[in-house]
């Protein structure tokens, strides 16, 4: 509209007038109208041959007007200049921008490399489109199959495979998991769950580094004058604990609790200590386990029958009334007379047999077990007095036995064996381990040594269990403090605590100078946090695999219906199985109602089991008020976590239409 030396006034297409600096103007022209000029230039720019434009361009910096004159010849029109400007600006691989309207042509090598890269990108895009269409058609490309689990659980969103899957999700309207299953990429549900877990927690595999095994200097350790025995399941190979009793004159007894001592060999920050710290715990699952320590190292310390392995022993002196008088901790070698297996002895070791009712028992260590039974019951009664109420009577535990898995998932058979919780042998072991953990935790605190503790406090929904480095009461157990110390072959927290206990046993009041971890050690706090995360992840995985094998058991045994008890919010607990399900028709039934449920076809990938109530057997609405104590979380809270199946992030996100232009974003579900 007007122009001065350094500025000009222009009118926009909207009619608005604006003052701009003169140097911002690239091309002055009188005709045609701006919108007509720009429309013509945009339509013509694609027809301009870049190779020809590049060939005739000057070697030095040049303005777009010069290039337009060379390309069109003579004096180019404003439209032609605008078209060349747009073409130059849109081809940075041919022309480098050097300033306002100025360019320099790239070298021939740069142009060739850029063109080759563009060709590869175009070919890659064609491959992405072809592979995406193959997935939509029900065929899994080899590149997708090779990175299947990484795509599902740890995708590289810039990767070709991710973009392929994303495009297939957009085109089909189905989730990524649905597409991959339909394409036959997930042939084995068991392998799917295993790979999902291993990719997250064992990305480098479950093997151990090729390092020399440490050896405990046990030659100088005294040999304990006891005949100890362990109580475990037949499948247990990491035997951490054993027991012994020594009667005293006058009716008292010395109770021995002996814990395998790998901490003697695994010094802090040694190679094997770091390996154990990386895993934090043994991972259990039906039919298999991933140990915290290698088998060869475990076998060096496990309290196997007939061996005299290094151990940390807690000796508790009890009077004739089985009241605790004193305790002492020793580091020694302990002779193991037997490994008792509770799954073989439960039928014989009953309350009546231990109480001397009926015929004399014939099982090994009958006298010792009877005495330990009395001690365990007294300990339990004492804890219940502290808690202010008795513990709930035990329910049912389930043991999974999977055979034939080495021949393939389809050939495997699962047996689920129920076992009464709180059986005498269980009670003996549980109470004596609580005694050891509470006693050692208190002793460490008395000496001013840090340890790793579990505490519990609160009421009802506010009940919280925490881990920390300072002692605090454990409300649920009824003890003043509780430090995990009795499973050092299986849990890293116990291994750390055992190192502290060994230093305390050897140095007494001066142990603070010799313990591996001193107060306020930053690494100890880090261990607590890392252990909690790992332990929860391992427990979730174990629960998921147990649910998988339970659903397999329903199929294997052809179970179509079963009786169940209503819990809450439409959940039912199936009789005789570790299975809690969301049942259609159970929402309006009071808690405790007995029903018969019918099962649909399970999904072994998502672990969903359709279930509906087909008959109400007994209404117990009168007993609705019978709930778990307010300060003890109801057992079904944990059991219900997988009641509706395993929800995978890969199939939870909805792919929206507007994401079509961004294949990487469109596959947020992956």
JSON list of N, CA and C in Angstrom, two decimals, residues 355-387:
[
{"chain": "A", "resi": 355, "resn": "UNK", "atom": "N", "xyz": [-0.30, -84.55, 70.13]},
{"chain": "A", "resi": 355, "resn": "UNK", "atom": "CA", "xyz": [-0.79, -84.41, 71.50]},
{"chain": "A", "resi": 355, "resn": "UNK", "atom": "C", "xyz": [-0.82, -85.72, 72.26]},
{"chain": "A", "resi": 356, "resn": "UNK", "atom": "N", "xyz": [-0.36, -86.82, 71.62]},
{"chain": "A", "resi": 356, "resn": "UNK", "atom": "CA", "xyz": [-0.30, -88.12, 72.29]},
{"chain": "A", "resi": 356, "resn": "UNK", "atom": "C", "xyz": [-1.62, -88.84, 72.35]},
{"chain": "A", "resi": 357, "resn": "UNK", "atom": "N", "xyz": [-2.56, -88.48, 71.51]},
{"chain": "A", "resi": 357, "resn": "UNK", "atom": "CA", "xyz": [-3.86, -89.15, 71.47]},
{"chain": "A", "resi": 357, "resn": "UNK", "atom": "C", "xyz": [-3.77, -90.33, 70.51]},
{"chain": "A", "resi": 358, "resn": "UNK", "atom": "N", "xyz": [-4.18, -91.50, 70.96]},
{"chain": "A", "resi": 358, "resn": "UNK", "atom": "CA", "xyz": [-4.16, -92.68, 70.11]},
{"chain": "A", "resi": 358, "resn": "UNK", "atom": "C", "xyz": [-2.84, -93.41, 70.18]},
{"chain": "A", "resi": 359, "resn": "UNK", "atom": "N", "xyz": [-2.59, -94.21, 69.15]},
{"chain": "A", "resi": 359, "resn": "UNK", "atom": "CA", "xyz": [-1.38, -95.04, 69.11]},
{"chain": "A", "resi": 359, "resn": "UNK", "atom": "C", "xyz": [-0.13, -94.18, 69.04]},
{"chain": "A", "resi": 360, "resn": "UNK", "atom": "N", "xyz": [0.97, -94.75, 69.50]},
{"chain": "A", "resi": 360, "resn": "UNK", "atom": "CA", "xyz": [2.23, -94.03, 69.47]},
{"chain": "A", "resi": 360, "resn": "UNK", "atom": "C", "xyz": [2.62, -93.73, 68.03]},
{"chain": "A", "resi": 361, "resn": "UNK", "atom": "N", "xyz": [3.05, -92.52, 67.73]},
{"chain": "A", "resi": 361, "resn": "UNK", "atom": "CA", "xyz": [3.40, -92.17, 66.35]},
{"chain": "A", "resi": 361, "resn": "UNK", "atom": "C", "xyz": [4.63, -92.93, 65.88]},
{"chain": "A", "resi": 362, "resn": "UNK", "atom": "N", "xyz": [4.67, -93.19, 64.58]},
{"chain": "A", "resi": 362, "resn": "UNK", "atom": "CA", "xyz": [5.78, -93.94, 64.00]},
{"chain": "A", "resi": 362, "resn": "UNK", "atom": "C", "xyz": [6.68, -93.07, 63.13]},
{"chain": "A", "resi": 363, "resn": "UNK", "atom": "N", "xyz": [6.34, -91.80, 62.93]},
{"chain": "A", "resi": 363, "resn": "UNK", "atom": "CA", "xyz": [7.14, -90.96, 62.05]},
{"chain": "A", "resi": 363, "resn": "UNK", "atom": "C", "xyz": [8.42, -90.51, 62.77]},
{"chain": "A", "resi": 364, "resn": "UNK", "atom": "N", "xyz": [9.41, -90.14, 61.96]},
{"chain": "A", "resi": 364, "resn": "UNK", "atom": "CA", "xyz": [10.71, -89.73, 62.51]},
{"chain": "A", "resi": 364, "resn": "UNK", "atom": "C", "xyz": [10.60, -88.46, 63.33]},
{"chain": "A", "resi": 365, "resn": "UNK", "atom": "N", "xyz": [11.44, -88.35, 64.34]},
{"chain": "A", "resi": 365, "resn": "UNK", "atom": "CA", "xyz": [11.51, -87.18, 65.21]},
{"chain": "A", "resi": 365, "resn": "UNK", "atom": "C", "xyz": [10.16, -86.87, 65.86]},
{"chain": "A", "resi": 366, "resn": "UNK", "atom": "N", "xyz": [9.42, -87.93, 66.21]},
{"chain": "A", "resi": 366, "resn": "UNK", "atom": "CA", "xyz": [8.10, -87.74, 66.80]},
{"chain": "A", "resi": 366, "resn": "UNK", "atom": "C", "xyz": [8.19, -86.97, 68.12]},
{"chain": "A", "resi": 367, "resn": "UNK", "atom": "N", "xyz": [9.17, -87.32, 68.96]},
{"chain": "A", "resi": 367, "resn": "UNK", "atom": "CA", "xyz": [9.30, -86.65, 70.26]},
{"chain": "A", "resi": 367, "resn": "UNK", "atom": "C", "xyz": [9.64, -85.18, 70.07]},
{"chain": "A", "resi": 368, "resn": "UNK", "atom": "N", "xyz": [10.58, -84.91, 69.17]},
{"chain": "A", "resi": 368, "resn": "UNK", "atom": "CA", "xyz": [10.98, -83.52, 68.94]},
{"chain": "A", "resi": 368, "resn": "UNK", "atom": "C", "xyz": [9.83, -82.70, 68.34]},
{"chain": "A", "resi": 369, "resn": "UNK", "atom": "N", "xyz": [9.11, -83.30, 67.41]},
{"chain": "A", "resi": 369, "resn": "UNK", "atom": "CA", "xyz": [8.00, -82.58, 66.78]},
{"chain": "A", "resi": 369, "resn": "UNK", "atom": "C", "xyz": [6.89, -82.30, 67.78]},
{"chain": "A", "resi": 370, "resn": "UNK", "atom": "N", "xyz": [6.65, -83.24, 68.69]},
{"chain": "A", "resi": 370, "resn": "UNK", "atom": "CA", "xyz": [5.62, -83.02, 69.70]},
{"chain": "A", "resi": 370, "resn": "UNK", "atom": "C", "xyz": [6.00, -81.84, 70.60]},
{"chain": "A", "resi": 371, "resn": "UNK", "atom": "N", "xyz": [7.28, -81.76, 70.95]},
{"chain": "A", "resi": 371, "resn": "UNK", "atom": "CA", "xyz": [7.74, -80.65, 71.78]},
{"chain": "A", "resi": 371, "resn": "UNK", "atom": "C", "xyz": [7.67, -79.33, 71.00]},
{"chain": "A", "resi": 372, "resn": "UNK", "atom": "N", "xyz": [8.08, -79.36, 69.75]},
{"chain": "A", "resi": 372, "resn": "UNK", "atom": "CA", "xyz": [8.01, -78.15, 68.92]},
{"chain": "A", "resi": 372, "resn": "UNK", "atom": "C", "xyz": [6.57, -77.71, 68.72]},
{"chain": "A", "resi": 373, "resn": "UNK", "atom": "N", "xyz": [5.66, -78.67, 68.66]},
{"chain": "A", "resi": 373, "resn": "UNK", "atom": "CA", "xyz": [4.23, -78.36, 68.53]},
{"chain": "A", "resi": 373, "resn": "UNK", "atom": "C", "xyz": [3.74, -77.58, 69.75]},
{"chain": "A", "resi": 374, "resn": "UNK", "atom": "N", "xyz": [4.15, -78.01, 70.92]},
{"chain": "A", "resi": 374, "resn": "UNK", "atom": "CA", "xyz": [3.78, -77.30, 72.15]},
{"chain": "A", "resi": 374, "resn": "UNK", "atom": "C", "xyz": [4.38, -75.89, 72.16]},
{"chain": "A", "resi": 375, "resn": "UNK", "atom": "N", "xyz": [5.64, -75.80, 71.77]},
{"chain": "A", "resi": 375, "resn": "UNK", "atom": "CA", "xyz": [6.30, -74.49, 71.74]},
{"chain": "A", "resi": 375, "resn": "UNK", "atom": "C", "xyz": [5.60, -73.56, 70.75]},
{"chain": "A", "resi": 376, "resn": "UNK", "atom": "N", "xyz": [5.28, -74.08, 69.56]},
{"chain": "A", "resi": 376, "resn": "UNK", "atom": "CA", "xyz": [4.64, -73.26, 68.52]},
{"chain": "A", "resi": 376, "resn": "UNK", "atom": "C", "xyz": [3.29, -72.75, 68.99]},
{"chain": "A", "resi": 377, "resn": "UNK", "atom": "N", "xyz": [2.51, -73.60, 69.64]},
{"chain": "A", "resi": 377, "resn": "UNK", "atom": "CA", "xyz": [1.20, -73.17, 70.12]},
{"chain": "A", "resi": 377, "resn": "UNK", "atom": "C", "xyz": [1.32, -72.10, 71.20]},
{"chain": "A", "resi": 378, "resn": "UNK", "atom": "N", "xyz": [2.33, -72.24, 72.06]},
{"chain": "A", "resi": 378, "resn": "UNK", "atom": "CA", "xyz": [2.52, -71.22, 73.09]},
{"chain": "A", "resi": 378, "resn": "UNK", "atom": "C", "xyz": [2.93, -69.89, 72.46]},
{"chain": "A", "resi": 379, "resn": "UNK", "atom": "N", "xyz": [3.82, -69.96, 71.47]},
{"chain": "A", "resi": 379, "resn": "UNK", "atom": "CA", "xyz": [4.21, -68.74, 70.77]},
{"chain": "A", "resi": 379, "resn": "UNK", "atom": "C", "xyz": [3.02, -68.08, 70.08]},
{"chain": "A", "resi": 380, "resn": "UNK", "atom": "N", "xyz": [2.20, -68.90, 69.46]},
{"chain": "A", "resi": 380, "resn": "UNK", "atom": "CA", "xyz": [1.02, -68.37, 68.77]},
{"chain": "A", "resi": 380, "resn": "UNK", "atom": "C", "xyz": [0.06, -67.71, 69.74]},
{"chain": "A", "resi": 381, "resn": "UNK", "atom": "N", "xyz": [-0.15, -68.36, 70.89]},
{"chain": "A", "resi": 381, "resn": "UNK", "atom": "CA", "xyz": [-1.04, -67.78, 71.90]},
{"chain": "A", "resi": 381, "resn": "UNK", "atom": "C", "xyz": [-0.50, -66.45, 72.39]},
{"chain": "A", "resi": 382, "resn": "UNK", "atom": "N", "xyz": [0.82, -66.37, 72.58]},
{"chain": "A", "resi": 382, "resn": "UNK", "atom": "CA", "xyz": [1.42, -65.11, 73.02]},
{"chain": "A", "resi": 382, "resn": "UNK", "atom": "C", "xyz": [1.26, -64.01, 71.99]},
{"chain": "A", "resi": 383, "resn": "UNK", "atom": "N", "xyz": [1.42, -64.33, 70.74]},
{"chain": "A", "resi": 383, "resn": "UNK", "atom": "CA", "xyz": [1.25, -63.31, 69.70]},
{"chain": "A", "resi": 383, "resn": "UNK", "atom": "C", "xyz": [-0.20, -62.85, 69.61]},
{"chain": "A", "resi": 384, "resn": "UNK", "atom": "N", "xyz": [-1.12, -63.79, 69.75]},
{"chain": "A", "resi": 384, "resn": "UNK", "atom": "CA", "xyz": [-2.54, -63.42, 69.69]},
{"chain": "A", "resi": 384, "resn": "UNK", "atom": "C", "xyz": [-2.92, -62.52, 70.85]},
{"chain": "A", "resi": 385, "resn": "UNK", "atom": "N", "xyz": [-2.28, -62.72, 72.01]},
{"chain": "A", "resi": 385, "resn": "UNK", "atom": "CA", "xyz": [-2.55, -61.84, 73.15]},
{"chain": "A", "resi": 385, "resn": "UNK", "atom": "C", "xyz": [-2.09, -60.41, 72.84]},
{"chain": "A", "resi": 386, "resn": "UNK", "atom": "N", "xyz": [-0.95, -60.29, 72.16]},
{"chain": "A", "resi": 386, "resn": "UNK", "atom": "CA", "xyz": [-0.47, -58.96, 71.78]},
{"chain": "A", "resi": 386, "resn": "UNK", "atom": "C", "xyz": [-1.38, -58.34, 70.73]},
{"chain": "A", "resi": 387, "resn": "UNK", "atom": "N", "xyz": [-1.83, -59.14, 69.79]},
{"chain": "A", "resi": 387, "resn": "UNK", "atom": "CA", "xyz": [-2.71, -58.65, 68.74]},
{"chain": "A", "resi": 387, "resn": "UNK", "atom": "C", "xyz": [-4.08, -58.25, 69.28]}
]
